[in-house]
Coordinates of C-alpha atoms in Angstrom, one line a residue:
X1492 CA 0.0 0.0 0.0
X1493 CA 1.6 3.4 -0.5
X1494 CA 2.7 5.1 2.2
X1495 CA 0.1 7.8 1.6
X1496 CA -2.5 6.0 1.7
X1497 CA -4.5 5.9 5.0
X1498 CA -5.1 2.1 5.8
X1499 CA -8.7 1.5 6.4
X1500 CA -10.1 -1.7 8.5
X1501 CA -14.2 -1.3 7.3
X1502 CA -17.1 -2.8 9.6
X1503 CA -19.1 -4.0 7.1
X1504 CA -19.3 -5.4 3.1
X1505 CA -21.7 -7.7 1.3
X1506 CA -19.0 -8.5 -1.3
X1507 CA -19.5 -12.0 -0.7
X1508 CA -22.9 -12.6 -1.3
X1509 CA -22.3 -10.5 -4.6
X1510 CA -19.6 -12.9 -6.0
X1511 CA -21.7 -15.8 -4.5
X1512 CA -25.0 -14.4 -6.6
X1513 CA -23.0 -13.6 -9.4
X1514 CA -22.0 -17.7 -10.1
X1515 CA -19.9 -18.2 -13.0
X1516 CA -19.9 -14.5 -14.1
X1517 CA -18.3 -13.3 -11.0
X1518 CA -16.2 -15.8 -9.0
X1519 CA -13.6 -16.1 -7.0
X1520 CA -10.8 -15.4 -9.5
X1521 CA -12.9 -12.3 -10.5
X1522 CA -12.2 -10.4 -7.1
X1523 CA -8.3 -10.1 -8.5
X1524 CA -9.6 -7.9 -11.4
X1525 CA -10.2 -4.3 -11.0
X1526 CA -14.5 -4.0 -11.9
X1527 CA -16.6 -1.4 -13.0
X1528 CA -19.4 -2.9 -10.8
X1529 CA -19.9 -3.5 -7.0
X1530 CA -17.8 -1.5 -4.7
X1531 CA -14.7 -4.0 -3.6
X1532 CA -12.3 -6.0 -5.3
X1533 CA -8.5 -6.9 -4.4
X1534 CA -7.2 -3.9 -7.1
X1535 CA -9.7 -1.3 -5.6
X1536 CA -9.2 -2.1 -2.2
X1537 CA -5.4 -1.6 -2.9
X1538 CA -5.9 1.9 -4.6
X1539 CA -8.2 3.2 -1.5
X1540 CA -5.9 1.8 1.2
X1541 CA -8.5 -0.9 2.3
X1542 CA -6.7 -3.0 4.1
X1543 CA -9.2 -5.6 6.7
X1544 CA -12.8 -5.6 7.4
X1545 CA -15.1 -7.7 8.7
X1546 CA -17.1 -9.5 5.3
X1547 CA -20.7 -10.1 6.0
X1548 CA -22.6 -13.1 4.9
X1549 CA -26.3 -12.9 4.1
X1550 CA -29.2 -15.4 2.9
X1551 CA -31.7 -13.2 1.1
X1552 CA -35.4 -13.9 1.3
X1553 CA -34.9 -13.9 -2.8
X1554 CA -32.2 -15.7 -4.1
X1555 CA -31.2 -14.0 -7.3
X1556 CA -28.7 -15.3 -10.3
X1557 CA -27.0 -12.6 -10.6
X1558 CA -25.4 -9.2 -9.0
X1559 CA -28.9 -7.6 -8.5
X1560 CA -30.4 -7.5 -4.9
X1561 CA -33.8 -5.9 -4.6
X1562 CA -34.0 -5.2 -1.0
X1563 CA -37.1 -2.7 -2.2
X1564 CA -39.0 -2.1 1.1
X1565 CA -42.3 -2.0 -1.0
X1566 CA -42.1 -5.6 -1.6
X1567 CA -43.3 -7.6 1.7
X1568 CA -40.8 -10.6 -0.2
X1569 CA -37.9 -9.5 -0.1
X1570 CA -38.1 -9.6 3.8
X1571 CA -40.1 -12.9 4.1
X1572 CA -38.6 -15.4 6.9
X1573 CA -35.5 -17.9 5.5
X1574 CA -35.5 -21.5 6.9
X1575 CA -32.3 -23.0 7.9
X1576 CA -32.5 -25.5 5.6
X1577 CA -31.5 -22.8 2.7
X1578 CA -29.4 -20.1 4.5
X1579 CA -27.2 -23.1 6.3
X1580 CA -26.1 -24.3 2.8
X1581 CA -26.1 -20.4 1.5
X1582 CA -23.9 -20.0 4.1
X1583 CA -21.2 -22.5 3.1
X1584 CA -21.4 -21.5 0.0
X1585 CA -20.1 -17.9 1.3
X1586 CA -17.5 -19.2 3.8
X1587 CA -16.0 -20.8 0.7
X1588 CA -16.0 -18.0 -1.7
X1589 CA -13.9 -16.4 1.3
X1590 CA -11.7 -19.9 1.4
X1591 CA -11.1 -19.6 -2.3
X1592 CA -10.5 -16.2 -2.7
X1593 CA -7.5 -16.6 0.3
X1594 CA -6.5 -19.5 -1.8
X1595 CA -6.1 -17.9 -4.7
X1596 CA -4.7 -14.6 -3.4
X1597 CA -1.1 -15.7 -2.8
X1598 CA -1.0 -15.1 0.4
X1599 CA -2.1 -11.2 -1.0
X1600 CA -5.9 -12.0 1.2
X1601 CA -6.0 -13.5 4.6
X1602 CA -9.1 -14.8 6.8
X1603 CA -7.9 -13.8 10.1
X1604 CA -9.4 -15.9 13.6
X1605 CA -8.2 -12.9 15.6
X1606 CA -7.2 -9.1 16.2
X1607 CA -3.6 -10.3 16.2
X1608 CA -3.8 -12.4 12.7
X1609 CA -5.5 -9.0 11.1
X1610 CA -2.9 -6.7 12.4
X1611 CA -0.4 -8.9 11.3
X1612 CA -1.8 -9.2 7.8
X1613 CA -2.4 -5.4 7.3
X1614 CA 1.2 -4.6 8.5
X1615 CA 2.6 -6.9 5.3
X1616 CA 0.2 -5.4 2.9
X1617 CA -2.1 -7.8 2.6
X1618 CA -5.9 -7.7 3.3
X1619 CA -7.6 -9.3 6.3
X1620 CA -11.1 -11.1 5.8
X1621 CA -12.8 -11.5 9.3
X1622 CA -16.1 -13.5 8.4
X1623 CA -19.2 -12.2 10.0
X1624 CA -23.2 -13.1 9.8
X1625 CA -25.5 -11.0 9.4
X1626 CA -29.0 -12.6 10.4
X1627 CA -28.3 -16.8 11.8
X1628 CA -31.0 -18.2 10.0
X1629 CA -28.4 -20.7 9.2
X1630 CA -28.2 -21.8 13.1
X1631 CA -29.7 -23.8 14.8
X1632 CA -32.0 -22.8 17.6
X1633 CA -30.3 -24.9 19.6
X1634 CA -26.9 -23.8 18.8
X1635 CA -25.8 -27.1 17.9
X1636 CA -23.6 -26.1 14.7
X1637 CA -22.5 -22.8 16.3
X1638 CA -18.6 -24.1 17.2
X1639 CA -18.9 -25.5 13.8
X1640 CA -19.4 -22.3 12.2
X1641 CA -16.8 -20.9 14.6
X1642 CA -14.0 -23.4 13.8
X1643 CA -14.7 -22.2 10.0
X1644 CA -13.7 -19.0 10.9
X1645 CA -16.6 -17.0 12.1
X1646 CA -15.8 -14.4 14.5
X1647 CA -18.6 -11.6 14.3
X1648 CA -22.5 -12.0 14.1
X1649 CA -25.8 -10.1 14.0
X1650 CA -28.7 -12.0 15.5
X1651 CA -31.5 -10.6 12.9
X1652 CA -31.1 -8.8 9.3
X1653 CA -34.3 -6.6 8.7
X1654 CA -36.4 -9.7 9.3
X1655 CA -37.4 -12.1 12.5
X1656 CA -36.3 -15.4 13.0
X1657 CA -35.8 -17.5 15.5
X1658 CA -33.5 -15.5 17.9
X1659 CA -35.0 -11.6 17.6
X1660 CA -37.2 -9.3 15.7
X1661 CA -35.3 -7.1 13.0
X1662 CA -36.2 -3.1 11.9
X1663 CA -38.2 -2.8 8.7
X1664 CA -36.8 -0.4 6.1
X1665 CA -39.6 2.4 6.2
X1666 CA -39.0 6.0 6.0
X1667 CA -39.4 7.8 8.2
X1668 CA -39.5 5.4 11.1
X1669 CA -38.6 4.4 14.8
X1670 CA -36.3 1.5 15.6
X1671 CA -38.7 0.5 18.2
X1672 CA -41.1 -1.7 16.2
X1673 CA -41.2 -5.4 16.6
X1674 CA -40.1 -7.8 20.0
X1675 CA -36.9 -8.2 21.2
X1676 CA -34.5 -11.4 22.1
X1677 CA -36.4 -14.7 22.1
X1678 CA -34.8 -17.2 24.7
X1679 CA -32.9 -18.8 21.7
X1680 CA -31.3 -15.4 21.5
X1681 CA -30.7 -14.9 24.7
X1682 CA -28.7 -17.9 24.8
X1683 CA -27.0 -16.8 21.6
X1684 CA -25.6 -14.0 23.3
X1685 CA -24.6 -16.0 26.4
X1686 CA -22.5 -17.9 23.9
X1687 CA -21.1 -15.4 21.7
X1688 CA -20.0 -13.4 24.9
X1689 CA -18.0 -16.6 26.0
X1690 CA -16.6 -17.7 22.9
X1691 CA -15.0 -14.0 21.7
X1692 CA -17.6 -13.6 18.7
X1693 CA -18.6 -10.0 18.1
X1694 CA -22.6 -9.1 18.6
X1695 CA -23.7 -6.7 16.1
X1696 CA -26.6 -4.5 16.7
X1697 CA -27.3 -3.3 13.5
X1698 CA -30.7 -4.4 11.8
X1699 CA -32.1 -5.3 15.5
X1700 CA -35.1 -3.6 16.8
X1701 CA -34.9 -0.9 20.0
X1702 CA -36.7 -3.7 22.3
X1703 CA -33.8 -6.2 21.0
X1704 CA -30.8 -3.8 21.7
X1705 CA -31.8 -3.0 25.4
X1706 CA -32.4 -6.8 25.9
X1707 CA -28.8 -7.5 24.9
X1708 CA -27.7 -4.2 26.7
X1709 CA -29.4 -5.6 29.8
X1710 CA -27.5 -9.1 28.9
X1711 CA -24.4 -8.6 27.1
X1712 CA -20.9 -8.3 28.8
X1713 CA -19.1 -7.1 25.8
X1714 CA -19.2 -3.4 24.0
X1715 CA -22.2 -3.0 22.4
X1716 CA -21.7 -2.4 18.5
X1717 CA -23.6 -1.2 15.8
X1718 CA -21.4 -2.2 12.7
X1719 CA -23.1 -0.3 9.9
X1720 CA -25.7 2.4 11.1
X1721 CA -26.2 6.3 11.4
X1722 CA -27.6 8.9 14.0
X1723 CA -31.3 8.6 14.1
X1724 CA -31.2 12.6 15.0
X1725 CA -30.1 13.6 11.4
X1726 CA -31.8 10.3 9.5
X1727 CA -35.2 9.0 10.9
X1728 CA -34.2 5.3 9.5
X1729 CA -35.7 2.8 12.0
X1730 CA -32.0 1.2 10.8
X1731 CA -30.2 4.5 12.4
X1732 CA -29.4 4.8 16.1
X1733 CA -31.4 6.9 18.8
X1734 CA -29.4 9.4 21.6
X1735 CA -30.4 7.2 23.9
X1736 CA -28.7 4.1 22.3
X1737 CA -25.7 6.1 21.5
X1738 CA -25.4 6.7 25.3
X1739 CA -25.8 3.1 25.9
X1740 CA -22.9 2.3 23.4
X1741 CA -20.3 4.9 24.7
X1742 CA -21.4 3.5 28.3
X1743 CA -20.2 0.3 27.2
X1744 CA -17.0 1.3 25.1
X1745 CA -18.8 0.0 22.0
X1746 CA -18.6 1.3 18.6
X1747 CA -20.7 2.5 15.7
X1748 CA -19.7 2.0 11.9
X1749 CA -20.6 4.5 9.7
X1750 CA -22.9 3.2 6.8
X1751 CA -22.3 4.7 3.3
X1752 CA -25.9 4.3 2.2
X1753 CA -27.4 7.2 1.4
X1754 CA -31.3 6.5 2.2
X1755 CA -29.7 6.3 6.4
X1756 CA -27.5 9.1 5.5
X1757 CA -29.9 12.0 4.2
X1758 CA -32.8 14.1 6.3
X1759 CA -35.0 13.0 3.3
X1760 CA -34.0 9.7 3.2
X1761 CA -34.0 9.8 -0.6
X1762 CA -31.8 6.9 -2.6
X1763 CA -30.2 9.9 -4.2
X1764 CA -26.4 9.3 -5.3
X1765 CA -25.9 13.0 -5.9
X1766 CA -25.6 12.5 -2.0
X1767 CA -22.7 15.3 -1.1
X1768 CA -19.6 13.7 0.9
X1769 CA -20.4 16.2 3.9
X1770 CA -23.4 14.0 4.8
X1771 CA -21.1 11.3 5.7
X1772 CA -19.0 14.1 7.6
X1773 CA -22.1 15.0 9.4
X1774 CA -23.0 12.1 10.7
X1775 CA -19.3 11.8 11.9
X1776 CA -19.4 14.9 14.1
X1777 CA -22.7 13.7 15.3
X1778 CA -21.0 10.3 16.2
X1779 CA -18.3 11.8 17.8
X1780 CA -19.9 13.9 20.2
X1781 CA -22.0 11.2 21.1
X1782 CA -19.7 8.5 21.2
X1783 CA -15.8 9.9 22.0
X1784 CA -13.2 9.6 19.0
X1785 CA -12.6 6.1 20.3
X1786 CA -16.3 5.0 19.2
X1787 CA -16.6 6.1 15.6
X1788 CA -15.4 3.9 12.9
X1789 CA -16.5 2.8 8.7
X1790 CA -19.5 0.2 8.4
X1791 CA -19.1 1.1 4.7
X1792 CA -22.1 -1.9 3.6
X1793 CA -20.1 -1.5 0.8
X1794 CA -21.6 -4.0 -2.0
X1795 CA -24.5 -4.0 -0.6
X1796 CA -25.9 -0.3 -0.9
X1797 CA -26.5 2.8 -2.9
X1798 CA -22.9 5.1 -1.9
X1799 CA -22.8 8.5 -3.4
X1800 CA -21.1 9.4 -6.5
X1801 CA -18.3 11.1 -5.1
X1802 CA -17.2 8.4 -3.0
X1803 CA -17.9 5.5 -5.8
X1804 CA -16.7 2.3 -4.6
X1805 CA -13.7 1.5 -2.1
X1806 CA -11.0 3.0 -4.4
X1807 CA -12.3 6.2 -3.3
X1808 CA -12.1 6.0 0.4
X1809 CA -9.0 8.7 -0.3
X1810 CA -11.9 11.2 -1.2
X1811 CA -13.6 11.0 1.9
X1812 CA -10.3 10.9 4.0
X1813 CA -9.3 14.2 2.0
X1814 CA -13.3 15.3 3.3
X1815 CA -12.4 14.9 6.7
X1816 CA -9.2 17.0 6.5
X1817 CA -11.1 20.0 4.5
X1818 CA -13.3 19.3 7.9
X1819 CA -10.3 19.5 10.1
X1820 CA -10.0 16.4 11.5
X1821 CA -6.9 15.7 12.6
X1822 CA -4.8 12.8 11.1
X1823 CA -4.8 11.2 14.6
X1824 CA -8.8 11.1 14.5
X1825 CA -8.8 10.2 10.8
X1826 CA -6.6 7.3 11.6
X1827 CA -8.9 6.2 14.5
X1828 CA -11.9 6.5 12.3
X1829 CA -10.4 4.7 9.2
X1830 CA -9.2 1.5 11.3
X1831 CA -7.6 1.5 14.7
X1832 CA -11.0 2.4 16.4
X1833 CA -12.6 -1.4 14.8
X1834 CA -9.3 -2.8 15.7
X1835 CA -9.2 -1.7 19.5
X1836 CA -12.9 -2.6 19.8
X1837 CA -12.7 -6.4 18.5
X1838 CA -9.7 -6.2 21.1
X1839 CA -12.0 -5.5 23.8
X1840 CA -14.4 -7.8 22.7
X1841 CA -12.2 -10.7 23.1
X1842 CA -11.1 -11.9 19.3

């Protein structure tokens, strides 16, 4: 990476699910060729100093064939429930799109098992997969293949996407909304957290209703984390963050990851991607007077949203560094932002 370049360890992608929708048209081997599509690949990441992140893994209500996702929240299907007997296999299939893209890398792309193994990796210029979750439709209630799943490398997890299953109640995608809508922790979650708490694997609160986040508040021993969501003050998203749960997170030493998506980024909530970079700033100063410069970070969703223009995919990470400065952050809080802030926090959390 050139020295230039600040490095930047990102909360949360969905670059997996797009290679593993994308079949034959966009493998494995297609993630070491610069696209025009999608937001992350092996040459991009290299020109915007993306260096780790934690690379989420999602069963859709739909499965597609190819790269498009309609996550449309008009459409009551797209957020229909998922039985474990298709997201446990659709998970597999995404765990080994990760395995064959470190495979295939060279040692250029490693799936780290902890903070140590990621540091490492970044340090030698090399990119560090941590495999994450989002929504365990693909677990059993149970818990039974949980180790399993851990022993493959997964070290982060969100109980729900924007859906309820078995373990909790997920946040709809309406606008303008409330994140308190829908139940909380079902006693399968609760063990779920129990578990994840003792076995050093992350609990991510994005997606989960309000009633959901004070249950694991209430249960949780770990920071409480939000890996890609916004301030609920400047974006009424029921997916964005309220004062009151910020307080709860910089009570705990938790962390919030800044999502790129411009519907939980704009006061109008409009999928617009004329969307200036200053919204993204915005929601930064928000954050940090909120949460302390130790408790901001990137939850890009990358790959899995609409990002404005200027920023484009990861390549232009730079852009929205050089946005910072014109805002006069410091390089210290930039660098805190940009990775060591996700870094200290999976620390804390035991990985």
């Amino acid at each position: 990476m050139p020295a230039d370049l600040i490095p930047v360890f990102d909360g949360h992608n969905d670059t997996l699910l797009r290679l593993v929708l994308a079949g034959g048209s966009r493998d494995a081997k297609s993630f070491f060729v610069e696209g025009k599509t999608g937001h992350i690949d092996l040459p991009r990441a290299r020109k915007g100093g993306f260096c780790g992140g934690l690379f989420a893994m999602f069963t859709p209500s739909r499965l597609l064939d190819d790269e498009t996702l309609d996550l449309s929240p008009d459409d009551p299907g797209n957020f229909a429930p998922v039985s474990r007997e298709n997201a446990e296999p659709f998970t597999r299939k995404m765990i080994d799109m990760a395995l064959s893209i470190e495979s295939l890398s060279g040692g250029d792309v490693v799936i780290a098992h902890s903070v140590g193994e990621a540091r490492r990796a970044m340090a030698d210029g090399k990119l560090a997969i941590i495999l994450h979750i989002e929504g365990v439709e693909c677990l059993s209630p149970d818990l039974s293949n949980l180790h399993e799943l851990y022993q493959a490398g997964l070290r982060s997890l969100g109980p729900v996407w924007s859906r309820k299953n078995a373990f909790a109640d997920g946040v709809p995608m309406d606008f303008p909304g409330s994140p308190d809508t829908g139940s909380g922790l079902t006693e399968a979650g609760r063990d779920l957290i129990r578990a994840c708490n003792t076995m050093g694997i992350m609990v991510d609160l994005s997606h989960i209703t309000e009633k959901g986040f004070w249950d694991i508040a209430e249960l949780s021993t770990k920071p409480l984390v939000a890996s890609h969501s916004n301030a609920h003050a400047i974006c009424q998203s029921p997916r964005n963050l309220t004062d009151k749960q910020l307080e709860a997170v910089r009570a705990s030493a938790g962390l919030v990851g800044i999502n790129f998506h411009v519907g939980f980024l704009r006061p109008d909530g409009a999928k617009d991607e004329r969307t200036d970079l200053d919204q993204i700033v915005a929601h930064t100063d928000y954050l940090l007077e909120k949460l302390g410069e130790d408790g901001v970070a990137f939850g890009s969703d990358f790959d899995g949203c609409t990002v404005p223009a200027a920023l484009g995919d990861a390549a232009g990470m730079p852009r929205l560094i050089e946005r910072y400065r014109q805002a006069g952050y410091g390089e210290t809080l930039i660098r805190k932002i940009a990775a060591e802030n996700w870094l200290s926090l999976l620390e804390r959390t035991g990985l």
